[in-house]
Short mmCIF file of N, CA and C in Angstrom, two decimals:
data_model
loop_
_atom_site.label_atom_id
_atom_site.label_comp_id
_atom_site.label_asym_id
_atom_site.label_seq_id
_atom_site.Cartn_x
_atom_site.Cartn_y
_atom_site.Cartn_z
N CYS J 1 -15.51 -133.52 81.10
CA CYS J 1 -15.86 -132.73 79.93
C CYS J 1 -14.64 -132.06 79.36
N ALA J 2 -14.21 -132.54 78.32
CA ALA J 2 -13.04 -131.95 77.69
C ALA J 2 -13.50 -130.96 76.62
N LYS J 3 -12.89 -129.80 76.65
CA LYS J 3 -13.26 -128.78 75.70
C LYS J 3 -12.17 -128.71 74.62
N ASN J 4 -12.59 -128.40 73.46
CA ASN J 4 -11.58 -128.23 72.38
C ASN J 4 -11.03 -126.82 72.51
N LEU J 5 -9.82 -126.74 72.83
CA LEU J 5 -9.14 -125.40 72.94
C LEU J 5 -8.17 -125.32 71.80
N THR J 6 -8.15 -124.28 71.18
CA THR J 6 -7.15 -124.06 70.14
C THR J 6 -6.09 -123.12 70.67
N MET J 7 -4.93 -123.41 70.30
CA MET J 7 -3.85 -122.60 70.78
C MET J 7 -3.57 -121.49 69.80
N VAL J 8 -3.23 -120.42 70.35
CA VAL J 8 -2.90 -119.24 69.50
C VAL J 8 -1.47 -119.51 69.06
N ASN J 9 -1.30 -119.24 67.76
CA ASN J 9 0.02 -119.47 67.21
C ASN J 9 0.97 -118.28 67.57
N PRO J 10 1.96 -118.54 68.38
CA PRO J 10 2.81 -117.42 68.80
C PRO J 10 3.63 -116.88 67.70
N LYS J 11 3.81 -117.57 66.63
CA LYS J 11 4.62 -117.06 65.47
C LYS J 11 3.77 -116.33 64.44
N LYS J 12 2.46 -116.07 64.75
CA LYS J 12 1.59 -115.43 63.78
C LYS J 12 2.13 -114.00 63.62
N PRO J 13 2.23 -113.47 62.35
CA PRO J 13 2.72 -112.19 62.14
C PRO J 13 1.77 -111.14 62.68
N VAL J 14 2.28 -110.17 63.33
CA VAL J 14 1.48 -109.09 63.89
C VAL J 14 1.66 -107.84 62.98
N ALA J 15 0.57 -107.14 62.78
CA ALA J 15 0.65 -105.93 61.85
C ALA J 15 1.51 -104.92 62.56
N PRO J 16 2.34 -104.26 61.78
CA PRO J 16 3.20 -103.20 62.43
C PRO J 16 2.29 -102.06 62.95
N ALA J 17 2.85 -101.36 63.86
CA ALA J 17 2.11 -100.25 64.52
C ALA J 17 1.70 -99.20 63.49
N SER J 18 2.52 -98.92 62.53
CA SER J 18 2.24 -97.89 61.53
C SER J 18 1.02 -98.28 60.64
N ALA J 19 0.80 -99.58 60.39
CA ALA J 19 -0.36 -99.99 59.60
C ALA J 19 -1.63 -99.73 60.38
N THR J 20 -1.67 -100.04 61.68
CA THR J 20 -2.84 -99.82 62.44
C THR J 20 -3.07 -98.34 62.63
N THR J 21 -2.08 -97.52 62.78
CA THR J 21 -2.21 -96.10 62.91
C THR J 21 -2.79 -95.51 61.64
N SER J 22 -2.29 -95.94 60.48
CA SER J 22 -2.82 -95.37 59.23
C SER J 22 -4.27 -95.87 58.99
N SER J 23 -4.57 -97.00 59.50
CA SER J 23 -6.00 -97.52 59.37
C SER J 23 -6.91 -96.63 60.21
N TYR J 24 -6.47 -96.33 61.40
CA TYR J 24 -7.27 -95.39 62.26
C TYR J 24 -7.34 -94.02 61.62
N LEU J 25 -6.27 -93.52 61.10
CA LEU J 25 -6.22 -92.22 60.45
C LEU J 25 -7.19 -92.18 59.26
N LEU J 26 -7.23 -93.24 58.51
CA LEU J 26 -8.08 -93.29 57.34
C LEU J 26 -9.54 -93.30 57.77
N THR J 27 -9.82 -94.08 58.82
CA THR J 27 -11.19 -94.15 59.36
C THR J 27 -11.61 -92.75 59.87
N ALA J 28 -10.75 -92.06 60.56
CA ALA J 28 -10.99 -90.73 61.09
C ALA J 28 -11.25 -89.73 59.98
N VAL J 29 -10.49 -89.82 58.87
CA VAL J 29 -10.71 -88.89 57.70
C VAL J 29 -12.08 -89.15 57.07
N LYS J 30 -12.40 -90.42 56.96
CA LYS J 30 -13.72 -90.78 56.36
C LYS J 30 -14.90 -90.21 57.26
N ILE J 31 -14.77 -90.44 58.52
CA ILE J 31 -15.77 -89.86 59.43
C ILE J 31 -15.89 -88.35 59.33
N LEU J 32 -14.72 -87.71 59.31
CA LEU J 32 -14.62 -86.27 59.16
C LEU J 32 -15.37 -85.80 57.87
N LEU J 33 -15.09 -86.49 56.78
CA LEU J 33 -15.73 -86.10 55.49
C LEU J 33 -17.24 -86.26 55.63
N VAL J 34 -17.68 -87.33 56.18
CA VAL J 34 -19.17 -87.56 56.34
C VAL J 34 -19.77 -86.48 57.11
N VAL J 35 -19.12 -86.06 58.21
CA VAL J 35 -19.65 -84.98 59.05
C VAL J 35 -19.71 -83.67 58.28
N ILE J 36 -18.67 -83.35 57.56
CA ILE J 36 -18.62 -82.12 56.74
C ILE J 36 -19.79 -82.12 55.74
N ILE J 37 -19.95 -83.25 55.05
CA ILE J 37 -21.01 -83.34 54.06
C ILE J 37 -22.35 -83.15 54.71
N ILE J 38 -22.60 -83.78 55.84
CA ILE J 38 -23.88 -83.66 56.53
C ILE J 38 -24.12 -82.16 56.99
N LEU J 39 -23.08 -81.49 57.37
CA LEU J 39 -23.17 -80.09 57.80
C LEU J 39 -23.43 -79.19 56.60
N LEU J 40 -22.86 -79.46 55.45
CA LEU J 40 -22.97 -78.60 54.28
C LEU J 40 -24.19 -78.98 53.46
N LEU J 41 -24.76 -80.07 53.63
CA LEU J 41 -25.92 -80.51 52.81
C LEU J 41 -27.09 -79.53 52.81
N PRO J 42 -27.55 -79.09 53.98
CA PRO J 42 -28.66 -78.13 53.92
C PRO J 42 -28.38 -76.89 53.13
N LYS J 43 -27.12 -76.38 53.13
CA LYS J 43 -26.79 -75.22 52.26
C LYS J 43 -26.88 -75.55 50.80
N LEU J 44 -26.42 -76.76 50.43
CA LEU J 44 -26.45 -77.17 49.06
C LEU J 44 -27.89 -77.40 48.57
N VAL J 45 -28.76 -77.91 49.44
CA VAL J 45 -30.12 -78.19 49.07
C VAL J 45 -30.97 -77.02 48.89
N THR J 46 -30.81 -76.00 49.80
CA THR J 46 -31.60 -74.82 49.78
C THR J 46 -31.27 -73.90 48.65
N GLY J 47 -30.06 -74.05 48.01
CA GLY J 47 -29.72 -73.26 46.91
C GLY J 47 -29.21 -71.87 47.38
N GLN J 48 -29.46 -70.91 46.55
CA GLN J 48 -28.97 -69.56 46.79
C GLN J 48 -29.74 -68.93 47.93
N SER J 49 -29.00 -68.44 48.94
CA SER J 49 -29.68 -67.73 50.00
C SER J 49 -29.11 -66.36 50.15
N THR J 50 -28.41 -65.92 49.09
CA THR J 50 -27.88 -64.54 49.02
C THR J 50 -28.97 -63.61 48.63
N PRO J 51 -28.81 -62.30 48.90
CA PRO J 51 -29.81 -61.38 48.38
C PRO J 51 -30.01 -61.37 46.88
N ALA J 52 -28.96 -61.68 46.12
CA ALA J 52 -29.11 -61.73 44.68
C ALA J 52 -29.99 -62.96 44.35
N GLY J 53 -29.74 -64.06 45.02
CA GLY J 53 -30.60 -65.24 44.82
C GLY J 53 -32.08 -64.99 45.07
N LYS J 54 -32.30 -64.28 46.17
CA LYS J 54 -33.70 -63.93 46.54
C LYS J 54 -34.32 -63.05 45.44
N ARG J 55 -33.54 -62.08 44.96
CA ARG J 55 -34.08 -61.19 43.87
C ARG J 55 -34.39 -62.00 42.66
N ASN J 56 -33.53 -62.97 42.28
CA ASN J 56 -33.77 -63.87 41.11
C ASN J 56 -34.98 -64.68 41.31
N LYS J 57 -35.18 -65.17 42.49
CA LYS J 57 -36.41 -65.95 42.73
C LYS J 57 -37.67 -65.14 42.61
N LYS J 58 -37.54 -63.90 43.15
CA LYS J 58 -38.69 -62.99 43.04
C LYS J 58 -38.95 -62.67 41.53
N LEU J 59 -37.95 -62.47 40.80
CA LEU J 59 -38.08 -62.13 39.40
C LEU J 59 -38.67 -63.31 38.63
N THR J 60 -38.23 -64.53 38.97
CA THR J 60 -38.76 -65.75 38.37
C THR J 60 -40.27 -65.90 38.65
N ARG J 61 -40.61 -65.62 39.92
CA ARG J 61 -42.07 -65.64 40.29
C ARG J 61 -42.86 -64.64 39.54
N GLN J 62 -42.29 -63.42 39.33
CA GLN J 62 -42.98 -62.44 38.64
C GLN J 62 -43.18 -62.79 37.19
N VAL J 63 -42.16 -63.45 36.52
CA VAL J 63 -42.28 -63.85 35.16
C VAL J 63 -43.36 -64.94 35.04
N GLU J 64 -43.36 -65.86 36.03
CA GLU J 64 -44.34 -66.90 35.99
C GLU J 64 -45.81 -66.39 36.18
N ALA J 65 -45.95 -65.36 37.02
CA ALA J 65 -47.27 -64.75 37.18
C ALA J 65 -47.70 -64.11 35.87
N LEU J 66 -46.81 -63.44 35.23
CA LEU J 66 -47.09 -62.76 33.92
C LEU J 66 -47.49 -63.81 32.89
N ARG J 67 -46.71 -64.88 32.94
CA ARG J 67 -46.95 -66.04 31.93
C ARG J 67 -48.37 -66.58 32.19
N PHE J 68 -48.69 -66.78 33.48
CA PHE J 68 -50.01 -67.30 33.82
C PHE J 68 -51.09 -66.41 33.32
N ASP J 69 -50.91 -65.06 33.44
CA ASP J 69 -51.86 -64.14 32.97
C ASP J 69 -52.02 -64.16 31.44
N CYS J 70 -50.87 -64.36 30.76
CA CYS J 70 -50.89 -64.37 29.35
C CYS J 70 -51.59 -65.70 28.81
N GLU J 71 -51.33 -66.78 29.52
CA GLU J 71 -52.03 -68.01 29.20
C GLU J 71 -53.51 -67.89 29.29
N ARG J 72 -53.94 -67.07 30.25
CA ARG J 72 -55.47 -66.91 30.41
C ARG J 72 -56.01 -65.73 29.65
N SER J 73 -55.17 -65.03 28.87
CA SER J 73 -55.64 -63.91 28.10
C SER J 73 -56.57 -64.31 27.02
N THR J 74 -57.37 -63.48 26.47
CA THR J 74 -58.38 -63.82 25.46
C THR J 74 -57.70 -64.34 24.16
N GLU J 75 -56.48 -63.86 23.82
CA GLU J 75 -55.85 -64.28 22.62
C GLU J 75 -55.29 -65.66 22.75
N CYS J 76 -54.74 -66.04 23.92
CA CYS J 76 -54.08 -67.34 24.04
C CYS J 76 -54.89 -68.47 24.67
N LYS J 77 -55.96 -68.14 25.36
CA LYS J 77 -56.71 -69.22 26.06
C LYS J 77 -57.46 -70.06 24.99
N GLU J 78 -57.67 -69.54 23.77
CA GLU J 78 -58.33 -70.32 22.75
C GLU J 78 -57.49 -71.52 22.28
N LEU J 79 -56.19 -71.38 22.39
CA LEU J 79 -55.28 -72.35 21.89
C LEU J 79 -55.06 -73.49 22.92
N LEU J 80 -54.65 -74.64 22.46
CA LEU J 80 -54.27 -75.72 23.35
C LEU J 80 -53.02 -75.29 24.10
N PRO J 81 -52.92 -75.68 25.40
CA PRO J 81 -51.76 -75.26 26.17
C PRO J 81 -50.40 -75.68 25.55
N GLU J 82 -50.46 -76.88 24.90
CA GLU J 82 -49.25 -77.36 24.25
C GLU J 82 -48.86 -76.55 23.00
N GLU J 83 -49.79 -75.76 22.52
CA GLU J 83 -49.58 -75.05 21.23
C GLU J 83 -49.59 -73.59 21.36
N ASN J 84 -49.64 -73.03 22.59
CA ASN J 84 -49.78 -71.60 22.73
C ASN J 84 -48.46 -70.91 23.07
N THR J 85 -47.37 -71.58 22.92
CA THR J 85 -46.10 -70.99 23.33
C THR J 85 -45.78 -69.61 22.60
N MET J 86 -46.00 -69.57 21.32
CA MET J 86 -45.75 -68.38 20.55
C MET J 86 -46.66 -67.23 20.95
N CYS J 87 -47.88 -67.54 21.24
CA CYS J 87 -48.88 -66.56 21.68
C CYS J 87 -48.48 -66.02 23.00
N VAL J 88 -48.04 -66.88 23.96
CA VAL J 88 -47.69 -66.41 25.31
C VAL J 88 -46.42 -65.60 25.23
N THR J 89 -45.41 -66.00 24.44
CA THR J 89 -44.19 -65.22 24.36
C THR J 89 -44.47 -63.85 23.82
N LYS J 90 -45.33 -63.74 22.78
CA LYS J 90 -45.63 -62.43 22.30
C LYS J 90 -46.35 -61.54 23.35
N CYS J 91 -47.24 -62.21 24.10
CA CYS J 91 -47.91 -61.49 25.11
C CYS J 91 -46.94 -61.04 26.23
N LEU J 92 -46.03 -61.87 26.64
CA LEU J 92 -45.07 -61.46 27.69
C LEU J 92 -44.20 -60.29 27.25
N SER J 93 -43.61 -60.40 26.04
CA SER J 93 -42.70 -59.36 25.56
C SER J 93 -42.55 -59.47 24.07
N GLN J 94 -43.11 -58.53 23.41
CA GLN J 94 -43.00 -58.46 21.88
C GLN J 94 -41.59 -58.35 21.48
N GLN J 95 -40.83 -57.55 22.18
CA GLN J 95 -39.41 -57.28 21.81
C GLN J 95 -38.60 -58.61 22.05
N CYS J 96 -38.73 -59.27 23.13
CA CYS J 96 -37.98 -60.49 23.39
C CYS J 96 -38.47 -61.56 22.40
N HIS J 97 -39.74 -61.58 22.17
CA HIS J 97 -40.24 -62.59 21.18
C HIS J 97 -39.55 -62.42 19.82
N GLU J 98 -39.52 -61.19 19.35
CA GLU J 98 -38.86 -60.94 18.08
C GLU J 98 -37.34 -61.24 18.15
N GLN J 99 -36.69 -60.89 19.21
CA GLN J 99 -35.28 -61.15 19.37
C GLN J 99 -34.97 -62.65 19.36
N VAL J 100 -35.74 -63.50 20.05
CA VAL J 100 -35.46 -64.94 20.20
C VAL J 100 -36.13 -65.77 19.09
N TYR J 101 -37.35 -65.44 18.79
CA TYR J 101 -38.15 -66.34 17.90
C TYR J 101 -38.40 -65.72 16.51
N GLY J 102 -37.94 -64.44 16.33
CA GLY J 102 -38.25 -63.74 15.11
C GLY J 102 -37.80 -64.41 13.83
N GLN J 103 -36.56 -64.89 13.81
CA GLN J 103 -36.01 -65.51 12.58
C GLN J 103 -36.39 -67.03 12.52
N ASN J 104 -36.73 -67.64 13.68
CA ASN J 104 -36.96 -69.09 13.68
C ASN J 104 -38.18 -69.33 14.62
N PRO J 105 -39.34 -69.06 14.15
CA PRO J 105 -40.48 -69.31 15.07
C PRO J 105 -40.75 -70.79 15.26
N LEU J 106 -41.33 -71.06 16.43
CA LEU J 106 -41.64 -72.47 16.72
C LEU J 106 -42.90 -72.85 16.06
N GLU J 107 -42.98 -74.16 15.67
CA GLU J 107 -44.24 -74.71 15.15
C GLU J 107 -45.12 -75.05 16.36
N PRO J 108 -46.40 -75.15 16.14
CA PRO J 108 -47.36 -75.48 17.21
C PRO J 108 -46.92 -76.79 17.91
N GLY J 109 -46.73 -76.77 19.19
CA GLY J 109 -46.39 -77.99 19.96
C GLY J 109 -44.89 -78.19 20.07
N GLU J 110 -44.08 -77.39 19.29
CA GLU J 110 -42.61 -77.63 19.30
C GLU J 110 -42.05 -76.95 20.65
N ILE J 111 -41.01 -77.61 21.14
CA ILE J 111 -40.29 -77.10 22.35
C ILE J 111 -38.89 -76.95 21.99
N HIS J 112 -38.28 -75.84 22.29
CA HIS J 112 -36.86 -75.57 22.09
C HIS J 112 -36.31 -74.98 23.40
N VAL J 113 -35.56 -75.85 24.14
CA VAL J 113 -35.14 -75.44 25.46
C VAL J 113 -34.24 -74.27 25.48
N ILE J 114 -33.29 -74.15 24.54
CA ILE J 114 -32.32 -73.07 24.52
C ILE J 114 -33.03 -71.74 24.24
N HIS J 115 -33.96 -71.79 23.27
CA HIS J 115 -34.74 -70.55 22.93
C HIS J 115 -35.58 -70.16 24.14
N SER J 116 -36.10 -71.14 24.84
CA SER J 116 -36.96 -70.85 26.03
C SER J 116 -36.11 -70.18 27.11
N ARG J 117 -34.93 -70.68 27.34
CA ARG J 117 -34.02 -70.03 28.36
C ARG J 117 -33.64 -68.69 27.89
N ASP J 118 -33.26 -68.50 26.64
CA ASP J 118 -32.96 -67.17 26.12
C ASP J 118 -34.10 -66.17 26.32
N PHE J 119 -35.28 -66.61 26.03
CA PHE J 119 -36.44 -65.80 26.08
C PHE J 119 -36.69 -65.37 27.59
N ASP J 120 -36.62 -66.36 28.49
CA ASP J 120 -36.77 -66.07 29.94
C ASP J 120 -35.74 -65.06 30.37
N ARG J 121 -34.57 -65.22 29.99
CA ARG J 121 -33.45 -64.35 30.31
C ARG J 121 -33.76 -62.92 29.84
N CYS J 122 -34.22 -62.84 28.66
CA CYS J 122 -34.56 -61.53 28.03
C CYS J 122 -35.66 -60.87 28.76
N VAL J 123 -36.78 -61.58 29.12
CA VAL J 123 -37.85 -61.03 29.83
C VAL J 123 -37.46 -60.53 31.24
N LYS J 124 -36.55 -61.38 31.94
CA LYS J 124 -36.04 -60.94 33.20
C LYS J 124 -35.22 -59.68 33.10
N ASN J 125 -34.45 -59.57 32.06
CA ASN J 125 -33.60 -58.38 31.88
C ASN J 125 -34.51 -57.18 31.67
N GLU J 126 -35.61 -57.33 30.87
CA GLU J 126 -36.53 -56.25 30.66
C GLU J 126 -37.18 -55.80 31.96
N LEU J 127 -37.57 -56.78 32.77
CA LEU J 127 -38.14 -56.46 34.12
C LEU J 127 -37.20 -55.74 34.99
N ARG J 128 -35.88 -56.23 35.02
CA ARG J 128 -34.87 -55.55 35.79
C ARG J 128 -34.73 -54.07 35.34
N ALA J 129 -34.67 -53.84 33.98
CA ALA J 129 -34.45 -52.56 33.48
C ALA J 129 -35.67 -51.63 33.83
N GLN J 130 -36.86 -52.19 33.83
CA GLN J 130 -38.10 -51.39 34.27
C GLN J 130 -37.95 -51.09 35.78
N ARG J 131 -37.59 -52.06 36.52
CA ARG J 131 -37.47 -51.83 37.97
C ARG J 131 -36.39 -50.76 38.27
N ASN J 132 -35.27 -50.84 37.58
CA ASN J 132 -34.25 -49.82 37.82
C ASN J 132 -34.62 -48.49 37.33
N ALA J 133 -35.39 -48.41 36.22
CA ALA J 133 -35.90 -47.08 35.72
C ALA J 133 -36.88 -46.46 36.74
N GLN J 134 -37.68 -47.29 37.35
CA GLN J 134 -38.64 -46.85 38.28
C GLN J 134 -37.89 -46.33 39.55
N ALA J 135 -36.86 -47.09 39.97
CA ALA J 135 -36.07 -46.71 41.14
C ALA J 135 -35.40 -45.35 40.98
N ARG J 136 -34.89 -45.13 39.67
CA ARG J 136 -34.11 -43.89 39.37
C ARG J 136 -35.18 -42.73 39.26
N ALA J 137 -36.37 -43.00 38.92
CA ALA J 137 -37.41 -41.93 38.76
C ALA J 137 -37.91 -41.49 40.11
N GLN J 138 -37.80 -42.25 41.13
CA GLN J 138 -38.23 -41.90 42.43
C GLN J 138 -37.25 -41.09 43.24
#
């Protein structure tokens, strides 16, 4: 039984030691980056965990609760949900409604993202001012 044996070419060029070292170094850096990303990912996903972030979340929940109440109010519940934006904003804050939508009111069913963000920011600022005034009064 004769086996086919191939001879290794003794004149085959061998990679210099510096090339293999840099290859190992590159692999080590890649692994290190993956480990860092894996360790930081939970922080990035959970978002703000600072006290200010918790206060903002609480404020957002408070605005959403007020919005829900306004949507169910006698004035706004008669309208279609897609068309009651102006009624709900007036219910939430007459002052913010006038500031944001006073010169350019939305048509029924219209959505304007920038105005919506401005309105939410205004309402949150009002709530913060009320909370601060209550804290000072105590």
